[in-house]
PDB file of C-alpha atoms in Angstrom:
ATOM      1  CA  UNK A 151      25.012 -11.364  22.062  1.00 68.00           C
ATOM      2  CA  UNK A 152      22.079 -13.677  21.911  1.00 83.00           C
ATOM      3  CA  UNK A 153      21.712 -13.926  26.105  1.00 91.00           C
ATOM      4  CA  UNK A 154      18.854 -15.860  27.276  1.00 93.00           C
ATOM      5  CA  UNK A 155      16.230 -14.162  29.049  1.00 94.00           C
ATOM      6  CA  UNK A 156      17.831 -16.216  32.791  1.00 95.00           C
ATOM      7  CA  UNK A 157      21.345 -14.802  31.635  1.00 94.00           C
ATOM      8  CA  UNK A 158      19.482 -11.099  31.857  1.00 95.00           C
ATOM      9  CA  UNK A 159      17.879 -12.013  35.073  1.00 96.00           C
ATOM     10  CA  UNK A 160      21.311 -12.824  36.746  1.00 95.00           C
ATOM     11  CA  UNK A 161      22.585  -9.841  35.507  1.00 94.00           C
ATOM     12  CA  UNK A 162      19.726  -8.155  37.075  1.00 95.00           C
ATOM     13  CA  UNK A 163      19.793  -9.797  40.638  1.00 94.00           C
ATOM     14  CA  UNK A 164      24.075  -9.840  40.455  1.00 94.00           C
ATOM     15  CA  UNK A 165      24.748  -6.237  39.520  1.00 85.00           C
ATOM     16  CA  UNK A 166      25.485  -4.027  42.031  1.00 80.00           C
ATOM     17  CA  UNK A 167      27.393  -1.019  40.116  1.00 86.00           C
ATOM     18  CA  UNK A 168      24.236   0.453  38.247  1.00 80.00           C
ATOM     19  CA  UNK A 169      24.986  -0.466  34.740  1.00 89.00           C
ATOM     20  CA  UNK A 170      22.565  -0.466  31.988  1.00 93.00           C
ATOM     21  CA  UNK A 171      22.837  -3.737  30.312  1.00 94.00           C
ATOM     22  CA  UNK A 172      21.357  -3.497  26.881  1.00 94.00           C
ATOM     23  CA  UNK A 173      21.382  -6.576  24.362  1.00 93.00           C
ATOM     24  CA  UNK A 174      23.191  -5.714  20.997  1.00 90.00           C
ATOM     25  CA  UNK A 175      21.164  -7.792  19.392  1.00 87.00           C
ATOM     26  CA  UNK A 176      18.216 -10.244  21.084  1.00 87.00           C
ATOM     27  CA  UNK A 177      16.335 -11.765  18.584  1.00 86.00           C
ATOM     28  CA  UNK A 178      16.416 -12.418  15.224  1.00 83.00           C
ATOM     29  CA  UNK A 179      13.397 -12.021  13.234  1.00 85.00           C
ATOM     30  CA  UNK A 180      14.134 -14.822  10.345  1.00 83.00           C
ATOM     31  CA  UNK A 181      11.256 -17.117   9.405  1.00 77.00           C
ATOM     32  CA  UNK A 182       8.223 -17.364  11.633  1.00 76.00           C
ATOM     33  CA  UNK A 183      10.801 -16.727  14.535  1.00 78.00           C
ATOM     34  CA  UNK A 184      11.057 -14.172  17.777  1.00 83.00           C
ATOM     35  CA  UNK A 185       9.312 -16.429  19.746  1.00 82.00           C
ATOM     36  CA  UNK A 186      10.530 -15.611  23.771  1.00 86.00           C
ATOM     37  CA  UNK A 187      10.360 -12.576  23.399  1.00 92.00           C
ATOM     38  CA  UNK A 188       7.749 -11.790  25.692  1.00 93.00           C
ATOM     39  CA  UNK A 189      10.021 -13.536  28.314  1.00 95.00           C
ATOM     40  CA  UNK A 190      12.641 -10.335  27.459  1.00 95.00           C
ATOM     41  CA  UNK A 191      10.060  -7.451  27.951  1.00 95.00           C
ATOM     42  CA  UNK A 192       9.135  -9.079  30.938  1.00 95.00           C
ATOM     43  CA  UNK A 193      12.429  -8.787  32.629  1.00 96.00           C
ATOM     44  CA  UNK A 194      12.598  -5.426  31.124  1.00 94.00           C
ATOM     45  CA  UNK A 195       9.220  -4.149  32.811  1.00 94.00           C
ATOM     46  CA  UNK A 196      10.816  -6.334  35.927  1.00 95.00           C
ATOM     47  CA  UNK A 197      14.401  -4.964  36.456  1.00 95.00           C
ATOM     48  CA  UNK A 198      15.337  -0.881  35.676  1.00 92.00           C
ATOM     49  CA  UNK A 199      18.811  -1.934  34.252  1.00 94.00           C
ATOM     50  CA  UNK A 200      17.423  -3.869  31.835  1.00 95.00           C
ATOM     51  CA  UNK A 201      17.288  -1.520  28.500  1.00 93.00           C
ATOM     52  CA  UNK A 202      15.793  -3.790  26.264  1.00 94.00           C
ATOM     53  CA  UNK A 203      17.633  -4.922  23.127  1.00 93.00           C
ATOM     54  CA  UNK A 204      17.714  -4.675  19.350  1.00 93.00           C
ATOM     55  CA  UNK A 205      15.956  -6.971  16.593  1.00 91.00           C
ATOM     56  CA  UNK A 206      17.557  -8.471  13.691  1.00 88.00           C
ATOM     57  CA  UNK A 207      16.237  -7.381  11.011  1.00 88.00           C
ATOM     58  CA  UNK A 208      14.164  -4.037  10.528  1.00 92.00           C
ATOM     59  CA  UNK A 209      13.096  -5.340   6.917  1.00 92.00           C
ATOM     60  CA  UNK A 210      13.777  -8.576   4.661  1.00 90.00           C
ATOM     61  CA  UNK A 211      16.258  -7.503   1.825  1.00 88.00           C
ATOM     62  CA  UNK A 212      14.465  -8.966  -0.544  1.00 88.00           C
ATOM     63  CA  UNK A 213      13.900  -7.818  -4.408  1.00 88.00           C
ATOM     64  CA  UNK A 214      11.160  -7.326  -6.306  1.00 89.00           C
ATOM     65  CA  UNK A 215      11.468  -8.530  -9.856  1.00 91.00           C
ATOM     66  CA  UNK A 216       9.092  -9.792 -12.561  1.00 93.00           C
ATOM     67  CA  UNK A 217       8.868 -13.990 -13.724  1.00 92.00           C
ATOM     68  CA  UNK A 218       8.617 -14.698 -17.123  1.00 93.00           C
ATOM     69  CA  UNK A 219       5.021 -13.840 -17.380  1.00 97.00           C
ATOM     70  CA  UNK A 220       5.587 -10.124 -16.238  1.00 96.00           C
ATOM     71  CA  UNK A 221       3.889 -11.231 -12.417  1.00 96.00           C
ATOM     72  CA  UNK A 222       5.891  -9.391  -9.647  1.00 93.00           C
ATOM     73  CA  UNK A 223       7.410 -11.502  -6.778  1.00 92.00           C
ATOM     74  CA  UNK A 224      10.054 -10.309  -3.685  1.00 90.00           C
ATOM     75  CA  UNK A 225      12.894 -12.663  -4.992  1.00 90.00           C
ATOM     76  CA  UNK A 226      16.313 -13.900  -2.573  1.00 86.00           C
ATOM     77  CA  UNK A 227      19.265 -15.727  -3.038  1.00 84.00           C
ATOM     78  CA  UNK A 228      19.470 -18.330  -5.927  1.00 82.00           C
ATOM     79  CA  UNK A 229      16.605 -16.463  -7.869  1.00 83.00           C
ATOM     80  CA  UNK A 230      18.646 -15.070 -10.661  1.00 82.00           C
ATOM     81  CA  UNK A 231      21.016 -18.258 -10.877  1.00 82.00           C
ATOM     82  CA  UNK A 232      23.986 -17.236  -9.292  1.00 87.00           C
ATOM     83  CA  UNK A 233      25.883 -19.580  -6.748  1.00 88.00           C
ATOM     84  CA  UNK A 234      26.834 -19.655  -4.277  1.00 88.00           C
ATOM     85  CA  UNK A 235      24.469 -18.004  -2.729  1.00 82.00           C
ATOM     86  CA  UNK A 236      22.487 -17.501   0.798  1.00 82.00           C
ATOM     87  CA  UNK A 237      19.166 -18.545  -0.098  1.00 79.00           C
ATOM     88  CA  UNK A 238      16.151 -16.635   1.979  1.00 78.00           C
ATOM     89  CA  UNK A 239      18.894 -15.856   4.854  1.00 79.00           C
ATOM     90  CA  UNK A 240      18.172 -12.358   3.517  1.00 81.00           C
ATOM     91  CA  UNK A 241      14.090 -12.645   4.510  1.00 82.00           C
ATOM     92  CA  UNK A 242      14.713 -11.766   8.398  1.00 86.00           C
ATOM     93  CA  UNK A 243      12.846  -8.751   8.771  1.00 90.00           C
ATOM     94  CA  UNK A 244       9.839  -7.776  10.674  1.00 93.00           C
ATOM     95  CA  UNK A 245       8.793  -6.238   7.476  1.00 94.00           C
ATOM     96  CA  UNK A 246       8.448  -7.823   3.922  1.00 91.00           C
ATOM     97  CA  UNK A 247      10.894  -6.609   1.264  1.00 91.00           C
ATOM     98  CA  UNK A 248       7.605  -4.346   0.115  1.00 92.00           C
ATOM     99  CA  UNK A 249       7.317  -2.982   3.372  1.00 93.00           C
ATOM    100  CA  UNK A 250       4.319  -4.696   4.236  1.00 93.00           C
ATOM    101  CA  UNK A 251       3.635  -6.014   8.086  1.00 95.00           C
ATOM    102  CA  UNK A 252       4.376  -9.269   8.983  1.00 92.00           C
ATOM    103  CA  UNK A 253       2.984 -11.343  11.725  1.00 92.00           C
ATOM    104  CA  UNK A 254       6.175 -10.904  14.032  1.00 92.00           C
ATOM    105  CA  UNK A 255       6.106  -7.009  13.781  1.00 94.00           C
ATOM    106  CA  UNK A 256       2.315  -7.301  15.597  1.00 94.00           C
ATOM    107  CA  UNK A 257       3.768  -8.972  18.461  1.00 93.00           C
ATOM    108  CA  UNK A 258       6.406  -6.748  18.458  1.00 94.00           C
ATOM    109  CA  UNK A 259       4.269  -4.211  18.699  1.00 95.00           C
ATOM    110  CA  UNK A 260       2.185  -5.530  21.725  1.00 94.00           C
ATOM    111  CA  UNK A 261       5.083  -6.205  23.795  1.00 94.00           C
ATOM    112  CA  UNK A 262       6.659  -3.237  23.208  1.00 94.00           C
ATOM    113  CA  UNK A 263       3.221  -0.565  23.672  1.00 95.00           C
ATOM    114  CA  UNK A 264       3.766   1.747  27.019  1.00 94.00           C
ATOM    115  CA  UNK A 265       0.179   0.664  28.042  1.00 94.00           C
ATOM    116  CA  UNK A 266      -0.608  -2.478  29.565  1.00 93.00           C
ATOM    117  CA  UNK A 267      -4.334  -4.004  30.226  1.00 93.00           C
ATOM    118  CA  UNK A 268      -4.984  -6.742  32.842  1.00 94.00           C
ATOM    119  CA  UNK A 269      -8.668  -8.504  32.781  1.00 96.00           C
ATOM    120  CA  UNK A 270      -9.201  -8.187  36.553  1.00 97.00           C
ATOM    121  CA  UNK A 271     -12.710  -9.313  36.938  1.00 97.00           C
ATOM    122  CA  UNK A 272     -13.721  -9.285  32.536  1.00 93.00           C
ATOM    123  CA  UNK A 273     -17.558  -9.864  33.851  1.00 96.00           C
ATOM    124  CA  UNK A 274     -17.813  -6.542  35.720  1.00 96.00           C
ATOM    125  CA  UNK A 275     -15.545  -4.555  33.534  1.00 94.00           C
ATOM    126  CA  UNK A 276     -12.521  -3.904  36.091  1.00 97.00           C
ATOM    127  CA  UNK A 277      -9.793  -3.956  34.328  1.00 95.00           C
ATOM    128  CA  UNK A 278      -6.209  -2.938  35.730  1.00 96.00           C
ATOM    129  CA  UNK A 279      -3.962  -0.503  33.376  1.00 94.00           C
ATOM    130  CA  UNK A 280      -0.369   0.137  33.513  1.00 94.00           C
ATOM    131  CA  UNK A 281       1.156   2.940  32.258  1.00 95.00           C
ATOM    132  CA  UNK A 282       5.167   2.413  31.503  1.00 93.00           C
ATOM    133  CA  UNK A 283       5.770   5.480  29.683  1.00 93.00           C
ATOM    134  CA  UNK A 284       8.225   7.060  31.491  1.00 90.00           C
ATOM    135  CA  UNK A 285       7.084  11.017  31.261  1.00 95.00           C
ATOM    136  CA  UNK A 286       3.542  10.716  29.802  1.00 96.00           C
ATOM    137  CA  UNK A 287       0.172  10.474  32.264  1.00 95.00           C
ATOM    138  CA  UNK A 288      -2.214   8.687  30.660  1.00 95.00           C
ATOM    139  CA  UNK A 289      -4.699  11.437  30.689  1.00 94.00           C
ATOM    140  CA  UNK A 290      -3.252  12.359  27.680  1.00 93.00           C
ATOM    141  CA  UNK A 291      -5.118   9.224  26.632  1.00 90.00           C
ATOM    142  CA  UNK A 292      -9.159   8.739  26.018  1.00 87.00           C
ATOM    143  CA  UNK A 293      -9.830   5.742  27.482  1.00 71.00           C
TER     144      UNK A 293
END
């Protein structure tokens, strides 16, 4: 769990028997965190038996609850007094508690899209595109 992106690569270049190696769990998504992860899709894009890897969390498990003046708030550990507790440990999601986008789940999203664009030459418009989907032409695309 928790390999660094040159851990994959060795994998990549060592393995001889054809299996997958996918990461349990590569990132976790606490914070203003999941930075390097553009160093994992790399290698994915790079090496076939890389399969990629899971995120930690999906969503912060945060609560929403009311203050004393009736104003809602997403509230976490320590918020209603008890102890011990685990303090924001539980906002680690690429989501807020209300399910609304956080920066992390943009990036995400870039890294992850089946489409890639390269600025070849921006000033005459060539621009090189990759398509990674696996059993989709882009003309299914407008472009």
């Amino acid at each position: 769990m928790y390999a660094k992106p040159w851990d994959c690569e060795e994998y990549a270049v060592t393995q001889r028997d054809g299996r997958p190696y996918i990461l349990c769990e590569y990132t976790h998504a606490m914070g203003n965190s999941c930075g390097s992860t553009d160093e994992y899709t790399r290698l994915w894009d790079k090496y076939p038996c890389l399969q990629g890897g899971f995120v930690w969390d999906w969503v912060d498990q945060s609560i929403l609850t009311k203050d004393e003046n009736g104003k809602e708030y997403l509230a976490y550990g320590g918020d209603f007094g008890e102890n011990p507790h685990d303090g924001h440990f539980c906002g680690n999601g690429l989501l807020f508690g209300d399910r609304s986008v956080t920066p992390k789940l943009c990036e995400i999203k870039k890294l992850y899209q089946n489409v890639d664009f390269n600025a070849i030459d921006a000033s005459r418009g060539i621009i090189e595109i990759k398509n990674k989907f696996m059993f989709t032409n882009l003309n299914e695309y407008e472009l």
